[in-house]
Coordinates of C-alpha atoms and ligand atoms in Angstrom, one line a residue:
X1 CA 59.4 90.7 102.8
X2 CA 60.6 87.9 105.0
X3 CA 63.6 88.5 106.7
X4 CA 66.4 86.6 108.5
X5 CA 68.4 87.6 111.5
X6 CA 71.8 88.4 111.0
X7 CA 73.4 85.5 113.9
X8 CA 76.3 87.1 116.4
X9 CA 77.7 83.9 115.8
X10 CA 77.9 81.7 112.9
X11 CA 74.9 79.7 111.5
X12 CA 75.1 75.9 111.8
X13 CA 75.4 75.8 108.1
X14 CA 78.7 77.7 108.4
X15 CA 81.0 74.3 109.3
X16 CA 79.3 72.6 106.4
X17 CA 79.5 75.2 104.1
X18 CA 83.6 76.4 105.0
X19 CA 84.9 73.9 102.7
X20 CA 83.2 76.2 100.1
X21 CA 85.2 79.1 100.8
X22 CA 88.4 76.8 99.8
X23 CA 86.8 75.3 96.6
X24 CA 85.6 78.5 95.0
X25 CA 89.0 80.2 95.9
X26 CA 91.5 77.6 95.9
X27 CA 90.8 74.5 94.1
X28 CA 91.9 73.3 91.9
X29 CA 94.8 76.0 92.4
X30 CA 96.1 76.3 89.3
X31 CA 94.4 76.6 85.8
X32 CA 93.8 77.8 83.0
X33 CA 89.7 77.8 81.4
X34 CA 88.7 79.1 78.1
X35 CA 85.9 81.5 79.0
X36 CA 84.9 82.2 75.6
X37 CA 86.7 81.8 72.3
X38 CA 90.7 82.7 72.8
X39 CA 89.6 83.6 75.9
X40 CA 91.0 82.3 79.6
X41 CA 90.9 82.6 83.0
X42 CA 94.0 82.0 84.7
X43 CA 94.4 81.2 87.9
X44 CA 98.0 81.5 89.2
X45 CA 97.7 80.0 93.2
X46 CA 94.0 82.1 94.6
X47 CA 94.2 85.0 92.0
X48 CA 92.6 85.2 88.6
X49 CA 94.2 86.7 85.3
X50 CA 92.3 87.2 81.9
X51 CA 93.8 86.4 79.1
X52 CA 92.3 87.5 76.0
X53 CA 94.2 86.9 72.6
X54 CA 93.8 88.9 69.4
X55 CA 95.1 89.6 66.5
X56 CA 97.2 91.9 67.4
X57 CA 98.5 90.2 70.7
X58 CA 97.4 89.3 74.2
X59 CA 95.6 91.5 76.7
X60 CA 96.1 90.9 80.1
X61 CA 93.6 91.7 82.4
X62 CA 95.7 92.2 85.8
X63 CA 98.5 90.1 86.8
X64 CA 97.9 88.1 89.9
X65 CA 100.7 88.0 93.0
X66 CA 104.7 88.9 92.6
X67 CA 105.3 85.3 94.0
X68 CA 103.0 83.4 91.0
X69 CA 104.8 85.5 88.3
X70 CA 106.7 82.9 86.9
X71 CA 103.6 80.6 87.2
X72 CA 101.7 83.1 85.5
X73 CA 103.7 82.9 82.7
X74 CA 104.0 79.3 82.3
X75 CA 100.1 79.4 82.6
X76 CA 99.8 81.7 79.7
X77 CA 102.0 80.3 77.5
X78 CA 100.6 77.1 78.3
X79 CA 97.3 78.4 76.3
X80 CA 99.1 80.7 73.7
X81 CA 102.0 82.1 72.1
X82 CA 100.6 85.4 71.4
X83 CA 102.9 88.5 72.2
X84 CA 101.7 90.6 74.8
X85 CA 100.2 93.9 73.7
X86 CA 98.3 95.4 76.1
X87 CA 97.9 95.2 80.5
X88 CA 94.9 96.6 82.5
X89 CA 94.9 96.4 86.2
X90 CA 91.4 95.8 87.3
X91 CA 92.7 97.9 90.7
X92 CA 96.3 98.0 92.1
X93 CA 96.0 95.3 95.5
X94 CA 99.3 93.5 95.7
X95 CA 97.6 90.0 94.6
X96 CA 96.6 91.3 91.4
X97 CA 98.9 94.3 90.0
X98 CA 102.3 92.6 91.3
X99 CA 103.4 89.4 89.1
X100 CA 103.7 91.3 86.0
X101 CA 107.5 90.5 86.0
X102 CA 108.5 87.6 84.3
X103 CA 105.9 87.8 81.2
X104 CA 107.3 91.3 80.8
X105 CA 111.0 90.6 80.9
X106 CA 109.8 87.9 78.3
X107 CA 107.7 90.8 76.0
X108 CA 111.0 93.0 76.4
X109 CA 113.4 90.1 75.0
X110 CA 111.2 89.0 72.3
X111 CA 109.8 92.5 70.6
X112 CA 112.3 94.9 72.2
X113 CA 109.4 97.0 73.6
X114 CA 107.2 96.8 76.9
X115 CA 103.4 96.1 76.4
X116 CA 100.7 99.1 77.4
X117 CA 99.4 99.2 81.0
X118 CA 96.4 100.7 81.7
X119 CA 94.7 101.1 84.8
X120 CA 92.4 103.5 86.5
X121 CA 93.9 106.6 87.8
X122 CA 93.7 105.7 91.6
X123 CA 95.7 102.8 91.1
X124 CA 99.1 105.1 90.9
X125 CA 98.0 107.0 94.0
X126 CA 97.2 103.4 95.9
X127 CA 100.7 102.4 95.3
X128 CA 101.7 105.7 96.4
X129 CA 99.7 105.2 99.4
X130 CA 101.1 101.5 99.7
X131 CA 104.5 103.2 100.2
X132 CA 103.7 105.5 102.7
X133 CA 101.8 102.8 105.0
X134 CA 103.8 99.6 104.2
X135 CA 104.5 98.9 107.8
X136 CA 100.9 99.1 108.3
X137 CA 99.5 97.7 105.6
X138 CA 101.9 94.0 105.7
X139 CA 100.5 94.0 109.2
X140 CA 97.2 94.4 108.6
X141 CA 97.3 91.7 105.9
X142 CA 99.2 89.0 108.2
X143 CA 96.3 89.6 110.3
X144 CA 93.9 89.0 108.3
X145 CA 95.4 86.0 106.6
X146 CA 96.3 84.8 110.4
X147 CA 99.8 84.5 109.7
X148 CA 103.3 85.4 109.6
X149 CA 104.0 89.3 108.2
X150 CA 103.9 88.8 104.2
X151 CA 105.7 90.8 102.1
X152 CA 104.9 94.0 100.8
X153 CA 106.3 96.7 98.2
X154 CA 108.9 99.1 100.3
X155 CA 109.9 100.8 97.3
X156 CA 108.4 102.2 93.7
X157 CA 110.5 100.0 92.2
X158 CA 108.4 96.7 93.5
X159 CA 105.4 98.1 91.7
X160 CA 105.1 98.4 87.7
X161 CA 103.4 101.5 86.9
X162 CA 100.8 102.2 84.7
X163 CA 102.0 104.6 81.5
X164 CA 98.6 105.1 80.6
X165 CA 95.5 106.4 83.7
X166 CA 92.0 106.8 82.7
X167 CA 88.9 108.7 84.7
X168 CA 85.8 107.2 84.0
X169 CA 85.7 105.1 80.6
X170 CA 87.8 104.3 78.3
X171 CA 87.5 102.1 74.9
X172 CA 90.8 99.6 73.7
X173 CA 90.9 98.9 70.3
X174 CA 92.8 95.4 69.8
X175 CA 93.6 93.7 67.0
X176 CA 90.1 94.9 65.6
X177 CA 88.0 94.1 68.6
X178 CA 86.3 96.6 71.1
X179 CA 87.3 96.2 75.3
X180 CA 85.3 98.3 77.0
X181 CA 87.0 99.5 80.6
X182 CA 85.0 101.1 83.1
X183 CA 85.7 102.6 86.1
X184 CA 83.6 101.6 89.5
X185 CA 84.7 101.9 93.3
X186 CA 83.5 99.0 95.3
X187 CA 85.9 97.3 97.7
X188 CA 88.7 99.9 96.5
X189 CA 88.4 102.8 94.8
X190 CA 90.1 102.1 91.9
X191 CA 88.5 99.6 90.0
X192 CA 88.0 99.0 86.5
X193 CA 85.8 96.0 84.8
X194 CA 86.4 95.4 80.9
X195 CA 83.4 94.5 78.9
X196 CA 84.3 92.5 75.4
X197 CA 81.1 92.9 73.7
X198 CA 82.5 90.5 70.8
X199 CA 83.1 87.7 73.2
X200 CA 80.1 89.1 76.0
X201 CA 82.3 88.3 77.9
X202 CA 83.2 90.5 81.6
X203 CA 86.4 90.8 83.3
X204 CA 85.7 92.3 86.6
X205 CA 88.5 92.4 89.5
X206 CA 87.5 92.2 93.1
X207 CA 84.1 93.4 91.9
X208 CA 83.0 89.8 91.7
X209 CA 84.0 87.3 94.7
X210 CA 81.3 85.0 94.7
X211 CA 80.6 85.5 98.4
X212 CA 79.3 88.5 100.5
X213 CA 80.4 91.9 98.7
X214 CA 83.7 92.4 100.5
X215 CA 82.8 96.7 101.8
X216 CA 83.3 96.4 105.0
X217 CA 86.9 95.4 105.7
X218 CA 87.4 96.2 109.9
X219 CA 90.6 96.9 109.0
X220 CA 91.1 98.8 105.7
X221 CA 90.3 101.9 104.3
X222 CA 86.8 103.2 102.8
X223 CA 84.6 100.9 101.2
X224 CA 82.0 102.5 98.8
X225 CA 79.2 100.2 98.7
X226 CA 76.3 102.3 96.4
X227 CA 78.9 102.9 93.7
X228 CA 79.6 99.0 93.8
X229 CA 75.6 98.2 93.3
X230 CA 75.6 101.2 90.2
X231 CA 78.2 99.1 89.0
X232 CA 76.6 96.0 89.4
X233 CA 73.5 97.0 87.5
X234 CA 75.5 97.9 84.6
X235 CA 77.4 95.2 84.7
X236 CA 73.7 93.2 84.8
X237 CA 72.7 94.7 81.4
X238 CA 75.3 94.1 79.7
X239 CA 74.1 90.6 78.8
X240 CA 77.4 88.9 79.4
X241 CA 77.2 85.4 78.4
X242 CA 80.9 84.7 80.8
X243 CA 82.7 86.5 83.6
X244 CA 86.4 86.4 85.1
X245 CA 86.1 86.9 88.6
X246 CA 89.3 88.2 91.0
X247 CA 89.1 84.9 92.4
X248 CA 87.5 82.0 92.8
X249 CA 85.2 80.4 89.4
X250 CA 84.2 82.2 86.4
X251 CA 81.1 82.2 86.2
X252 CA 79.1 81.1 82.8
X253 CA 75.7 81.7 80.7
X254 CA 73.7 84.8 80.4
X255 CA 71.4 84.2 83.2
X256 CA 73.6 83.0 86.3
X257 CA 76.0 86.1 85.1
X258 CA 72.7 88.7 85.7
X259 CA 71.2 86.9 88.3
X260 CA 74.5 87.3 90.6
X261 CA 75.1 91.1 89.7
X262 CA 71.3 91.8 90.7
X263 CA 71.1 90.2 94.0
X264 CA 74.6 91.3 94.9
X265 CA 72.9 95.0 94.1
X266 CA 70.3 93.9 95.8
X267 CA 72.1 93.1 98.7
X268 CA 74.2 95.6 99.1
X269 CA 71.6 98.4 98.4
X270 CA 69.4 96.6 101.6
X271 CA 72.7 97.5 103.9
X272 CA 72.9 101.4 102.6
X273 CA 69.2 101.8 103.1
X274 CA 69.0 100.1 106.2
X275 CA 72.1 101.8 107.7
X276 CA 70.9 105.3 106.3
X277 CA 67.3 105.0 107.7
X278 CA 69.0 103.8 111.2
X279 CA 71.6 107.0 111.4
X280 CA 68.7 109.3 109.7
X281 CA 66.6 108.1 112.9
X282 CA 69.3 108.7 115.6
X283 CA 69.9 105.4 116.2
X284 CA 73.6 104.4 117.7
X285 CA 76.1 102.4 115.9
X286 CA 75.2 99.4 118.4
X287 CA 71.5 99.7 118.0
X288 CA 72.3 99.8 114.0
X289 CA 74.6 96.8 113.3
X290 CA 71.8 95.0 115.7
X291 CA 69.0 95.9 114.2
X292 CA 70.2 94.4 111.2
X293 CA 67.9 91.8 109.2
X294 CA 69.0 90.3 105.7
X295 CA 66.3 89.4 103.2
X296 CA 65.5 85.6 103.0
X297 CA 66.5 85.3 99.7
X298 CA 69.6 86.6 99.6
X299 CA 70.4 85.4 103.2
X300 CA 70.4 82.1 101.1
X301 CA 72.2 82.5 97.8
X302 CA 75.6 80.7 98.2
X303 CA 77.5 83.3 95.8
X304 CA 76.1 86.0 98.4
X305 CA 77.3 84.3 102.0
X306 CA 79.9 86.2 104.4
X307 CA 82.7 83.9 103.5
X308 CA 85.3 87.3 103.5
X309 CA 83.4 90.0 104.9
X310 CA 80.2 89.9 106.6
X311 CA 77.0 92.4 106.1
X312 CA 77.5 93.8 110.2
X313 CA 80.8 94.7 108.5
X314 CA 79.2 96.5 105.6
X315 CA 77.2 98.3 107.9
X316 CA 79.7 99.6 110.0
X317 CA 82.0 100.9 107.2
X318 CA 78.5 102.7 105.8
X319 CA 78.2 104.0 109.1
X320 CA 81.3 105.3 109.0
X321 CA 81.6 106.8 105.4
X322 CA 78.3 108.9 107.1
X323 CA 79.0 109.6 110.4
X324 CA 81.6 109.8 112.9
X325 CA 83.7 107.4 114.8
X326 CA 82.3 108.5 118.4
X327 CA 80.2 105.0 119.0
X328 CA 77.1 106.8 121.1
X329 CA 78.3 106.0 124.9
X330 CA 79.8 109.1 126.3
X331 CA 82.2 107.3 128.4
X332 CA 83.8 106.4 125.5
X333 CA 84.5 109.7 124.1
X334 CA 87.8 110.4 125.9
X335 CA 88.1 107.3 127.7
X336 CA 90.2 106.1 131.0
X337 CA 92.6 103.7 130.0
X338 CA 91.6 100.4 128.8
X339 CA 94.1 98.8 131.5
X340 CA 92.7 100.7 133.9
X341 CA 89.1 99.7 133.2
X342 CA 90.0 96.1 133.2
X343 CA 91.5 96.2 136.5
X344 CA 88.5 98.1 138.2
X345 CA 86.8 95.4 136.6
X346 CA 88.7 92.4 137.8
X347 CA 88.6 94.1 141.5
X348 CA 85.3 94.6 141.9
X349 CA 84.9 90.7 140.7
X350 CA 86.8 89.4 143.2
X351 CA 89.9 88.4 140.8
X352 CA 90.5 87.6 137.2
X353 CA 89.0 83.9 138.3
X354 CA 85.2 85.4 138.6
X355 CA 85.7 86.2 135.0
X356 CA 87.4 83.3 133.5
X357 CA 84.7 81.0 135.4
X358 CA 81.8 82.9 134.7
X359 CA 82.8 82.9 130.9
X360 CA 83.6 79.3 130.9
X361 CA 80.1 79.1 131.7
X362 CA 78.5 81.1 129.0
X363 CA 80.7 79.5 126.1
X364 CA 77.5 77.2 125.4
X365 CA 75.1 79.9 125.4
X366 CA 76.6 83.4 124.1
X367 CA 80.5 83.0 123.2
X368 CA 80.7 86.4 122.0
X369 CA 79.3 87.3 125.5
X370 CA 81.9 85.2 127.5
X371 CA 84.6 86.0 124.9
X372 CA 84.1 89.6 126.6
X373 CA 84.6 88.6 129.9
X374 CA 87.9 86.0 129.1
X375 CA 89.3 89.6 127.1
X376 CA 88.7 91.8 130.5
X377 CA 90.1 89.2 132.7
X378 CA 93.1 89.0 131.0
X379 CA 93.6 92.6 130.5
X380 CA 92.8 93.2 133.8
X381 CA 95.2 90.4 134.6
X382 CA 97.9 90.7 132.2
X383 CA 100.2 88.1 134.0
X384 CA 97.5 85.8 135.0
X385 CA 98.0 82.5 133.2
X386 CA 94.6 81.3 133.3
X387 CA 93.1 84.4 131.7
X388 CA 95.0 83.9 129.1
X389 CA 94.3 80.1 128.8
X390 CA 90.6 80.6 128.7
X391 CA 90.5 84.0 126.0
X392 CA 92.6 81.4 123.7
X393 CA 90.2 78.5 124.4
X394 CA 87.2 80.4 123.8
X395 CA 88.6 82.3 120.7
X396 CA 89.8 79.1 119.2
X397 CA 85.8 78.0 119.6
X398 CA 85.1 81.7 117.8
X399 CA 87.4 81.1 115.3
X400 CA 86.4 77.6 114.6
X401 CA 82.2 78.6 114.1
X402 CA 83.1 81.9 112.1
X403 CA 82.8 81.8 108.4
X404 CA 84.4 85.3 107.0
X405 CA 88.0 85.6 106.5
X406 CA 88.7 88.4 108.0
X407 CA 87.2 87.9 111.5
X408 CA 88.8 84.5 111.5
X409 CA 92.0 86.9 110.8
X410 CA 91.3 88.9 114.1
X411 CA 90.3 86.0 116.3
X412 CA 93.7 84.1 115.1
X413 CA 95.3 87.2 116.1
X414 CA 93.9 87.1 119.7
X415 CA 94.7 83.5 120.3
X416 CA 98.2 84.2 119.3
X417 CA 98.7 87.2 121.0
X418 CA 97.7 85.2 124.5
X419 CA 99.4 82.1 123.9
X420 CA 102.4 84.3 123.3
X421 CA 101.6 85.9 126.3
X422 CA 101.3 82.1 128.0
X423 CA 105.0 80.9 126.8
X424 CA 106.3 84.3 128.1
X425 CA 104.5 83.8 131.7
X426 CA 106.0 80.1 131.4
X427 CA 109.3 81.0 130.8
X428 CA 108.9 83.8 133.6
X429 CA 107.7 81.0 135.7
X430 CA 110.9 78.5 134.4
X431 CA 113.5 81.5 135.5
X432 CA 112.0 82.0 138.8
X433 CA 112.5 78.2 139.7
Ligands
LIG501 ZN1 91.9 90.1 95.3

């Protein structure tokens, strides 16, 4: 097998290709496409909704953001008239189980009664879970997205609930027509995709991206990547002829729709074996993550690159669902203080200056390597003005070659974090004069 090295840093390809990453996932940002016969795929803003109209009404398959609800519904209606009968939440994240709103105050005024929602029986306890970690949880997402905190549900009131949970499968009969809903965990644990074997048509959630399988999150719970490649398989054979993604295209014809689920098996079954021979042969989480090779031909699919997560981030979260958190140095099992380490450190360098020039120096050659030293100078020099200055500069360089998502998050969150640190040592500067 030929292989290619997983890069620290971004491949050249990665500028070229970023626009990607907005195409499949944001443009054009609203629509609705008929997927197969009375059949859409709805995209209110970045999130996809199936719509899938029978005789007996619509089924909805999830419900996008709480912000797009009213856009949702004009979406729908735009492409029928059909009643709603029946909701499944493909899993319960906030951008797909949360603009339900307005096309159910709609169902309510026109037949009196509120449509079914399904959904898998972890999607109750997520919400629950969403409750009990908001103030984590809208942090961790305005980090990733690299902005302001968003909102998220503070109460059980922001959320509608399913009335009906299911374990592993469960068959809909609508309007005389089979959905088939499955449970798989993948990137949550919660998942359901619906097979329509009358329309071969899949609706599959978050299971489908069109990039990188997204089980590694740095910041979120448990991934479970070998239950997301059984699913994948399956979802191979069923000879789907369309799919509804979470986001980005749908994807269309027999062959593209088994070709993607097989490689992104492929892929991710590469990371568990390759992370499970490395722990199974003592190796450390280091030596793991950098031992890491992909397979050429899946390095190179463009539904398969590390737009959202990336496969070091896979490996980790493998690591972790196997092992424990101790990372193999025994100075960091009860470690001195970061602070403290950063200013032994800086002293033994001379100053927070050694650092800063030193890493200016290694930008060109190993910016992860000099992004180190810029993060020990400044936290070795907490008020030092030109740490700060040069961690933002060479994150903004970081930030600018990386392709996933959610290490852009983190970097964004760095650069922030010292240029706020920059107007505060400016301002302390502006008092003083
Ligand atoms: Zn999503």
């Amino acid at each position: 097998m030929t292989a290619t090295s997983v890069p620290p840093t971004a491949p050249d390809r990665t500028r070229a290709t970023m626009g990607a990453l907005f195409d499949i996932w944001s443009e054009p940002a609203s629509r609705a496409i008929e997927v197969a016969p009375r059949a859409w795929s709805v995209c209110a803003g970045i999130v996809n909704v199936g719509v899938i109209e029978t005789d007996e009404g619509l089924v909805l398959i999830d419900a996008g953001l709480r912000q797009q609800g009213e856009e949702l519904r004009a979406l729908v209606r735009s492409v029928t008239s059909a009643p709603l009968h029946t909701v499944v939440f493909t899993h319960g994240h906030i951008d797909h189980a949360l603009g339900l709103g307005p096309l159910l105050e709609e169902t309510v005024e026109q037949t009196g009664s509120r449509p079914r929602v399904l959904a898998h029986r972890n999607v109750p306890a997520r919400f629950e879970r969403y409750l009990r970690t908001a103030g984590l949880n809208s942090s961790v997402n305005a980090r990733q997205s690299g902005g302001p905190a968003t909102w998220w549900p503070t109460g059980e009131r922001d959320f509608v609930w399913p009335d009906t949970v299911y374990d592993d499968r469960m068959t809909l009969r609508v309007g005389g027509e089979e959905i088939h809903l499955r449970h798989a965990k993948g990137e949550t644990d919660d998942a359901t995709w619906a097979w329509m074997p009358g329309r071969k048509l899949l609706a599959v959630g978050d299971l489908w991206l069109g990039v990188c399988p997204n089980a590694g999150n740095p910041q979120k719970v448990q991934r479970y990547a070998e239950e997301w490649a059984d699913a994948a398989e399956e979802m191979a054979a069923t000879g789907a002829e369309a799919m509804i993604p979470g986001h980005g295209m749908p994807v269309t014809g027999a062959a593209a729709v088994r070709e993607r689920w097989l490689d992104a098996a492929e892929l991710i079954r590469h990371l568990v074996d390759h992370t499970l021979a490395a722990l199974n042969a003592g190796r450390t989480h280091e030596q793991i993550v950098r031992s890491l090779e992909l397979p050429e031909h899946l390095a190179a699919k463009p539904y398969l690159q590390p737009y959202h997560d990336r496969p070091e981030f896979v490996v980790r979260n493998l690591i972790r669902r196997y092992g424990g958190w101790w990372d193999g140095r025994a100075a960091n099992l009860l470690p001195a203080a970061t602070g403290d380490q950063a200013r032994e450190l800086v002293t033994l360098a001379g100053g927070a200056g050694t650092l800063v020039d030193r890493a200016y120096r290694l930008a060109d050659t190993d910016l992860a390597l000099a992004c180190h030293l810029a993060e020990w100078a400044a936290l070795g020099e907490p008020d030092n003005p030109t740490a700060h200055r040069c961690l933002s500069e060479l994150f903004e360089r970081r930030y600018a070659a990386e392709p996933s998502f959610q290490a852009r998050g983190i970097f964004r969150d760095a650069i922030t974090r010292s240029q706020a640190a920059l107007d505060r040592l400016g301002a302390a500067e502006n008092t003083a004069t």
